[in-house]
PDB file of C-alpha atoms in Angstrom:
ATOM      1  CA  UNK Z   1    -130.837  66.036-129.048  1.00  0.00           C
ATOM      2  CA  UNK Z   2    -131.983  69.164-130.928  1.00  0.00           C
ATOM      3  CA  UNK Z   3    -129.910  70.346-133.870  1.00  0.00           C
ATOM      4  CA  UNK Z   4    -128.333  73.817-133.617  1.00  0.00           C
ATOM      5  CA  UNK Z   5    -129.573  76.699-135.730  1.00  0.00           C
ATOM      6  CA  UNK Z   6    -126.777  78.402-137.665  1.00  0.00           C
ATOM      7  CA  UNK Z   7    -127.185  82.150-138.218  1.00  0.00           C
ATOM      8  CA  UNK Z   8    -124.940  83.576-140.910  1.00  0.00           C
ATOM      9  CA  UNK Z   9    -124.202  87.297-141.190  1.00  0.00           C
ATOM     10  CA  UNK Z  10    -122.681  89.087-144.163  1.00  0.00           C
ATOM     11  CA  UNK Z  11    -122.681  92.825-143.519  1.00  0.00           C
ATOM     12  CA  UNK Z  12    -120.860  95.166-145.878  1.00  0.00           C
ATOM     13  CA  UNK Z  13    -120.733  98.699-147.228  1.00  0.00           C
ATOM     14  CA  UNK Z  14    -121.183  98.728-150.988  1.00  0.00           C
ATOM     15  CA  UNK Z  15    -118.495 100.464-152.987  1.00  0.00           C
ATOM     16  CA  UNK Z  16    -118.590 101.854-156.509  1.00  0.00           C
ATOM     17  CA  UNK Z  17    -117.819  98.369-157.797  1.00  0.00           C
ATOM     18  CA  UNK Z  18    -118.163  94.948-156.156  1.00  0.00           C
ATOM     19  CA  UNK Z  19    -114.396  94.725-155.672  1.00  0.00           C
ATOM     20  CA  UNK Z  20    -114.561  97.914-153.592  1.00  0.00           C
ATOM     21  CA  UNK Z  21    -117.172  96.534-151.176  1.00  0.00           C
ATOM     22  CA  UNK Z  22    -115.975  96.678-147.579  1.00  0.00           C
ATOM     23  CA  UNK Z  23    -116.971  93.971-145.109  1.00  0.00           C
ATOM     24  CA  UNK Z  24    -118.108  95.097-141.667  1.00  0.00           C
ATOM     25  CA  UNK Z  25    -118.900  91.616-140.408  1.00  0.00           C
ATOM     26  CA  UNK Z  26    -118.761  88.090-141.785  1.00  0.00           C
ATOM     27  CA  UNK Z  27    -119.561  85.310-139.335  1.00  0.00           C
ATOM     28  CA  UNK Z  28    -121.625  82.222-138.571  1.00  0.00           C
ATOM     29  CA  UNK Z  29    -122.988  81.635-135.067  1.00  0.00           C
ATOM     30  CA  UNK Z  30    -124.654  78.405-133.814  1.00  0.00           C
ATOM     31  CA  UNK Z  31    -127.593  78.562-131.406  1.00  0.00           C
ATOM     32  CA  UNK Z  32    -129.038  75.578-129.570  1.00  0.00           C
ATOM     33  CA  UNK Z  33    -132.701  75.869-128.548  1.00  0.00           C
ATOM     34  CA  UNK Z  34    -134.377  73.370-126.250  1.00  0.00           C
ATOM     35  CA  UNK Z  35    -138.082  72.733-126.683  1.00  0.00           C
ATOM     36  CA  UNK Z  36    -140.104  74.324-123.865  1.00  0.00           C
ATOM     37  CA  UNK Z  37    -143.743  74.988-123.103  1.00  0.00           C
ATOM     38  CA  UNK Z  38    -143.361  78.756-122.939  1.00  0.00           C
ATOM     39  CA  UNK Z  39    -141.974  81.613-125.018  1.00  0.00           C
ATOM     40  CA  UNK Z  40    -138.687  83.165-124.028  1.00  0.00           C
ATOM     41  CA  UNK Z  41    -135.960  85.492-125.240  1.00  0.00           C
ATOM     42  CA  UNK Z  42    -132.390  84.251-125.251  1.00  0.00           C
ATOM     43  CA  UNK Z  43    -129.822  86.753-124.022  1.00  0.00           C
ATOM     44  CA  UNK Z  44    -127.329  85.968-126.737  1.00  0.00           C
ATOM     45  CA  UNK Z  45    -124.596  88.573-126.293  1.00  0.00           C
ATOM     46  CA  UNK Z  46    -122.365  90.421-128.759  1.00  0.00           C
ATOM     47  CA  UNK Z  47    -119.981  89.334-131.486  1.00  0.00           C
ATOM     48  CA  UNK Z  48    -117.087  91.648-132.314  1.00  0.00           C
ATOM     49  CA  UNK Z  49    -114.963  91.782-135.452  1.00  0.00           C
ATOM     50  CA  UNK Z  50    -112.340  94.303-136.523  1.00  0.00           C
ATOM     51  CA  UNK Z  51    -114.865  96.799-137.881  1.00  0.00           C
ATOM     52  CA  UNK Z  52    -118.143  96.168-136.065  1.00  0.00           C
ATOM     53  CA  UNK Z  53    -119.974  94.661-133.105  1.00  0.00           C
ATOM     54  CA  UNK Z  54    -123.242  92.779-133.619  1.00  0.00           C
ATOM     55  CA  UNK Z  55    -125.790  91.836-130.979  1.00  0.00           C
ATOM     56  CA  UNK Z  56    -127.960  88.760-131.546  1.00  0.00           C
ATOM     57  CA  UNK Z  57    -131.267  88.373-129.749  1.00  0.00           C
ATOM     58  CA  UNK Z  58    -133.022  85.104-130.466  1.00  0.00           C
ATOM     59  CA  UNK Z  59    -136.619  84.524-129.415  1.00  0.00           C
ATOM     60  CA  UNK Z  60    -138.473  81.225-129.034  1.00  0.00           C
ATOM     61  CA  UNK Z  61    -142.227  81.535-129.634  1.00  0.00           C
ATOM     62  CA  UNK Z  62    -144.464  78.547-128.867  1.00  0.00           C
ATOM     63  CA  UNK Z  63    -147.624  77.728-130.852  1.00  0.00           C
ATOM     64  CA  UNK Z  64    -146.956  80.691-133.069  1.00  0.00           C
ATOM     65  CA  UNK Z  65    -148.837  82.421-135.842  1.00  0.00           C
ATOM     66  CA  UNK Z  66    -147.156  84.422-138.582  1.00  0.00           C
ATOM     67  CA  UNK Z  67    -148.287  88.043-138.754  1.00  0.00           C
ATOM     68  CA  UNK Z  68    -147.632  89.944-141.994  1.00  0.00           C
ATOM     69  CA  UNK Z  69    -148.045  93.685-141.467  1.00  0.00           C
ATOM     70  CA  UNK Z  70    -149.050  96.301-144.049  1.00  0.00           C
ATOM     71  CA  UNK Z  71    -149.279 100.054-143.418  1.00  0.00           C
ATOM     72  CA  UNK Z  72    -150.536 102.859-145.669  1.00  0.00           C
ATOM     73  CA  UNK Z  73    -151.635 106.480-145.376  1.00  0.00           C
ATOM     74  CA  UNK Z  74    -155.393 106.869-145.894  1.00  0.00           C
ATOM     75  CA  UNK Z  75    -155.774 110.526-144.905  1.00  0.00           C
ATOM     76  CA  UNK Z  76    -153.421 113.497-144.790  1.00  0.00           C
ATOM     77  CA  UNK Z  77    -149.725 113.230-145.644  1.00  0.00           C
ATOM     78  CA  UNK Z  78    -146.378 112.545-144.013  1.00  0.00           C
ATOM     79  CA  UNK Z  79    -144.447 115.835-143.612  1.00  0.00           C
ATOM     80  CA  UNK Z  80    -141.077 116.233-145.318  1.00  0.00           C
ATOM     81  CA  UNK Z  81    -138.135 116.007-142.947  1.00  0.00           C
ATOM     82  CA  UNK Z  82    -139.987 113.914-140.352  1.00  0.00           C
ATOM     83  CA  UNK Z  83    -138.297 110.706-139.249  1.00  0.00           C
ATOM     84  CA  UNK Z  84    -140.567 107.722-138.754  1.00  0.00           C
ATOM     85  CA  UNK Z  85    -140.045 104.541-136.774  1.00  0.00           C
ATOM     86  CA  UNK Z  86    -142.481 101.635-136.966  1.00  0.00           C
ATOM     87  CA  UNK Z  87    -142.121  98.739-134.538  1.00  0.00           C
ATOM     88  CA  UNK Z  88    -143.915  95.598-133.368  1.00  0.00           C
ATOM     89  CA  UNK Z  89    -144.104  93.903-129.969  1.00  0.00           C
ATOM     90  CA  UNK Z  90    -145.376  90.396-129.354  1.00  0.00           C
ATOM     91  CA  UNK Z  91    -147.078  89.436-126.108  1.00  0.00           C
ATOM     92  CA  UNK Z  92    -147.696  85.972-124.697  1.00  0.00           C
ATOM     93  CA  UNK Z  93    -147.327  83.755-121.650  1.00  0.00           C
ATOM     94  CA  UNK Z  94    -143.569  84.386-121.177  1.00  0.00           C
ATOM     95  CA  UNK Z  95    -142.809  81.875-118.408  1.00  0.00           C
ATOM     96  CA  UNK Z  96    -145.970  82.446-116.372  1.00  0.00           C
ATOM     97  CA  UNK Z  97    -145.817  80.345-113.241  1.00  0.00           C
ATOM     98  CA  UNK Z  98    -142.374  79.073-114.142  1.00  0.00           C
ATOM     99  CA  UNK Z  99    -138.904  80.066-112.967  1.00  0.00           C
ATOM    100  CA  UNK Z 100    -136.833  81.270-115.920  1.00  0.00           C
ATOM    101  CA  UNK Z 101    -133.127  80.629-116.061  1.00  0.00           C
ATOM    102  CA  UNK Z 102    -130.631  83.488-115.885  1.00  0.00           C
ATOM    103  CA  UNK Z 103    -129.801  83.050-119.566  1.00  0.00           C
ATOM    104  CA  UNK Z 104    -133.339  83.771-120.759  1.00  0.00           C
ATOM    105  CA  UNK Z 105    -135.781  86.629-120.412  1.00  0.00           C
ATOM    106  CA  UNK Z 106    -139.387  87.449-121.198  1.00  0.00           C
ATOM    107  CA  UNK Z 107    -140.149  87.880-124.887  1.00  0.00           C
ATOM    108  CA  UNK Z 108    -142.898  90.303-123.875  1.00  0.00           C
ATOM    109  CA  UNK Z 109    -142.389  93.884-125.036  1.00  0.00           C
ATOM    110  CA  UNK Z 110    -139.229  93.126-127.014  1.00  0.00           C
ATOM    111  CA  UNK Z 111    -139.152  95.834-129.700  1.00  0.00           C
ATOM    112  CA  UNK Z 112    -138.924  94.559-133.280  1.00  0.00           C
ATOM    113  CA  UNK Z 113    -138.146  97.462-135.603  1.00  0.00           C
ATOM    114  CA  UNK Z 114    -140.125  97.247-138.849  1.00  0.00           C
ATOM    115  CA  UNK Z 115    -138.814 100.506-140.332  1.00  0.00           C
ATOM    116  CA  UNK Z 116    -136.563 103.343-139.218  1.00  0.00           C
ATOM    117  CA  UNK Z 117    -136.553 105.924-141.998  1.00  0.00           C
ATOM    118  CA  UNK Z 118    -133.566 107.893-140.633  1.00  0.00           C
ATOM    119  CA  UNK Z 119    -134.600 110.927-142.657  1.00  0.00           C
ATOM    120  CA  UNK Z 120    -135.381 109.023-145.863  1.00  0.00           C
ATOM    121  CA  UNK Z 121    -138.775 109.182-147.541  1.00  0.00           C
ATOM    122  CA  UNK Z 122    -141.353 107.246-145.493  1.00  0.00           C
ATOM    123  CA  UNK Z 123    -144.339 107.015-147.872  1.00  0.00           C
ATOM    124  CA  UNK Z 124    -144.335 105.861-151.500  1.00  0.00           C
ATOM    125  CA  UNK Z 125    -146.313 107.598-154.228  1.00  0.00           C
ATOM    126  CA  UNK Z 126    -149.423 105.440-153.712  1.00  0.00           C
ATOM    127  CA  UNK Z 127    -149.517 105.991-149.943  1.00  0.00           C
ATOM    128  CA  UNK Z 128    -147.897 102.707-148.938  1.00  0.00           C
ATOM    129  CA  UNK Z 129    -145.202 102.544-146.293  1.00  0.00           C
ATOM    130  CA  UNK Z 130    -142.541 100.091-147.420  1.00  0.00           C
ATOM    131  CA  UNK Z 131    -141.483  98.350-144.221  1.00  0.00           C
ATOM    132  CA  UNK Z 132    -137.947  96.949-144.064  1.00  0.00           C
ATOM    133  CA  UNK Z 133    -139.427  94.011-142.158  1.00  0.00           C
ATOM    134  CA  UNK Z 134    -143.107  93.096-142.260  1.00  0.00           C
ATOM    135  CA  UNK Z 135    -143.342  89.567-140.759  1.00  0.00           C
ATOM    136  CA  UNK Z 136    -143.194  88.668-137.056  1.00  0.00           C
ATOM    137  CA  UNK Z 137    -144.116  85.569-135.034  1.00  0.00           C
ATOM    138  CA  UNK Z 138    -146.818  85.864-132.374  1.00  0.00           C
ATOM    139  CA  UNK Z 139    -148.146  83.342-129.853  1.00  0.00           C
ATOM    140  CA  UNK Z 140    -151.555  82.239-131.101  1.00  0.00           C
ATOM    141  CA  UNK Z 141    -152.943  82.978-127.620  1.00  0.00           C
ATOM    142  CA  UNK Z 142    -151.089  86.274-127.338  1.00  0.00           C
ATOM    143  CA  UNK Z 143    -151.222  89.601-129.093  1.00  0.00           C
ATOM    144  CA  UNK Z 144    -149.410  91.871-131.517  1.00  0.00           C
ATOM    145  CA  UNK Z 145    -148.722  95.508-130.685  1.00  0.00           C
ATOM    146  CA  UNK Z 146    -147.880  97.858-133.573  1.00  0.00           C
ATOM    147  CA  UNK Z 147    -146.414 101.262-132.751  1.00  0.00           C
ATOM    148  CA  UNK Z 148    -145.407 104.353-134.730  1.00  0.00           C
ATOM    149  CA  UNK Z 149    -143.221 107.236-133.652  1.00  0.00           C
ATOM    150  CA  UNK Z 150    -142.627 110.428-135.658  1.00  0.00           C
ATOM    151  CA  UNK Z 151    -140.225 113.240-134.863  1.00  0.00           C
ATOM    152  CA  UNK Z 152    -138.144 116.025-136.344  1.00  0.00           C
ATOM    153  CA  UNK Z 153    -134.624 116.630-135.064  1.00  0.00           C
ATOM    154  CA  UNK Z 154    -134.786 115.708-131.344  1.00  0.00           C
ATOM    155  CA  UNK Z 155    -138.441 116.583-130.763  1.00  0.00           C
ATOM    156  CA  UNK Z 156    -140.883 113.653-130.701  1.00  0.00           C
ATOM    157  CA  UNK Z 157    -144.065 114.924-132.313  1.00  0.00           C
ATOM    158  CA  UNK Z 158    -146.253 111.866-131.834  1.00  0.00           C
ATOM    159  CA  UNK Z 159    -146.029 108.302-130.540  1.00  0.00           C
ATOM    160  CA  UNK Z 160    -148.983 105.926-130.567  1.00  0.00           C
ATOM    161  CA  UNK Z 161    -149.779 102.212-130.797  1.00  0.00           C
ATOM    162  CA  UNK Z 162    -152.545  99.656-131.217  1.00  0.00           C
ATOM    163  CA  UNK Z 163    -152.948  95.996-130.236  1.00  0.00           C
ATOM    164  CA  UNK Z 164    -154.264  93.104-132.325  1.00  0.00           C
ATOM    165  CA  UNK Z 165    -155.419  89.788-130.877  1.00  0.00           C
ATOM    166  CA  UNK Z 166    -153.593  86.917-132.571  1.00  0.00           C
ATOM    167  CA  UNK Z 167    -155.562  84.762-135.023  1.00  0.00           C
ATOM    168  CA  UNK Z 168    -154.742  81.376-136.493  1.00  0.00           C
ATOM    169  CA  UNK Z 169    -155.876  82.614-139.919  1.00  0.00           C
ATOM    170  CA  UNK Z 170    -157.604  85.600-141.466  1.00  0.00           C
ATOM    171  CA  UNK Z 171    -157.179  89.369-141.454  1.00  0.00           C
ATOM    172  CA  UNK Z 172    -157.146  92.108-138.813  1.00  0.00           C
ATOM    173  CA  UNK Z 173    -157.221  95.836-139.448  1.00  0.00           C
ATOM    174  CA  UNK Z 174    -157.240  99.112-137.581  1.00  0.00           C
ATOM    175  CA  UNK Z 175    -156.248 102.775-137.857  1.00  0.00           C
ATOM    176  CA  UNK Z 176    -153.633 104.913-136.144  1.00  0.00           C
ATOM    177  CA  UNK Z 177    -154.302 108.658-135.983  1.00  0.00           C
ATOM    178  CA  UNK Z 178    -151.020 110.542-135.650  1.00  0.00           C
ATOM    179  CA  UNK Z 179    -152.393 114.034-136.187  1.00  0.00           C
ATOM    180  CA  UNK Z 180    -150.927 115.044-139.518  1.00  0.00           C
ATOM    181  CA  UNK Z 181    -152.124 111.800-141.136  1.00  0.00           C
ATOM    182  CA  UNK Z 182    -154.148 108.671-140.469  1.00  0.00           C
ATOM    183  CA  UNK Z 183    -152.609 105.246-141.059  1.00  0.00           C
ATOM    184  CA  UNK Z 184    -154.405 102.026-141.898  1.00  0.00           C
ATOM    185  CA  UNK Z 185    -152.756  98.917-140.472  1.00  0.00           C
ATOM    186  CA  UNK Z 186    -153.635  95.507-141.931  1.00  0.00           C
ATOM    187  CA  UNK Z 187    -152.377  92.214-140.512  1.00  0.00           C
ATOM    188  CA  UNK Z 188    -152.601  88.914-142.376  1.00  0.00           C
ATOM    189  CA  UNK Z 189    -152.440  85.845-140.117  1.00  0.00           C
ATOM    190  CA  UNK Z 190    -151.351  82.283-140.852  1.00  0.00           C
ATOM    191  CA  UNK Z 191    -150.641  79.449-138.428  1.00  0.00           C
ATOM    192  CA  UNK Z 192    -147.102  78.065-138.297  1.00  0.00           C
ATOM    193  CA  UNK Z 193    -147.038  74.267-138.093  1.00  0.00           C
ATOM    194  CA  UNK Z 194    -145.623  72.845-134.864  1.00  0.00           C
ATOM    195  CA  UNK Z 195    -144.501  69.722-136.726  1.00  0.00           C
ATOM    196  CA  UNK Z 196    -141.796  69.778-139.419  1.00  0.00           C
ATOM    197  CA  UNK Z 197    -142.694  68.533-142.890  1.00  0.00           C
ATOM    198  CA  UNK Z 198    -139.975  66.586-144.671  1.00  0.00           C
ATOM    199  CA  UNK Z 199    -139.575  66.403-148.433  1.00  0.00           C
ATOM    200  CA  UNK Z 200    -140.176  62.629-148.582  1.00  0.00           C
ATOM    201  CA  UNK Z 201    -143.512  63.117-146.762  1.00  0.00           C
ATOM    202  CA  UNK Z 202    -144.918  65.302-149.534  1.00  0.00           C
ATOM    203  CA  UNK Z 203    -147.260  63.781-152.118  1.00  0.00           C
ATOM    204  CA  UNK Z 204    -146.640  65.262-155.569  1.00  0.00           C
TER     205      UNK Z 204
END
């Protein structure tokens, strides 16, 4: 019988002092995942407290590799006042040839937001883009799609993407031309073990 995964959430608005911090959500939710031969996305629903509602979306990725994403400006500059959103999508087998249950869905094309600047500065002084999240799991026989969208007010200026083939180890790189600047995207790959390693199995 598989053990449940407990996801804990502590979401708060920081006050002037720690005693003035205001909690928006404080909860722990168990998820039970059964081992399957395909990747899937669990439709997990919403959890409501007095001050907020959170939606959990839990994905199960088989035979996965860890992709660490780095982005930097190599030509041009990011205009002031432009909002930027960087996202990743993972592609894989997603129940091919199998009937999925009503409680699950394809993990394909599920948007994983890496950064949403919301009007804040996008690029650091050395040209790097500090992503809020830079690691995603990808099927080692699937692919990783990285997208960028830039806009000012309600007008989308540019939206483009590129796809990397998953590797078990090594580096991938490419460039995204968004008109006012060119971005270099680097992905570092490492294989995630399918078998857990316990502390008493380690040789020190």
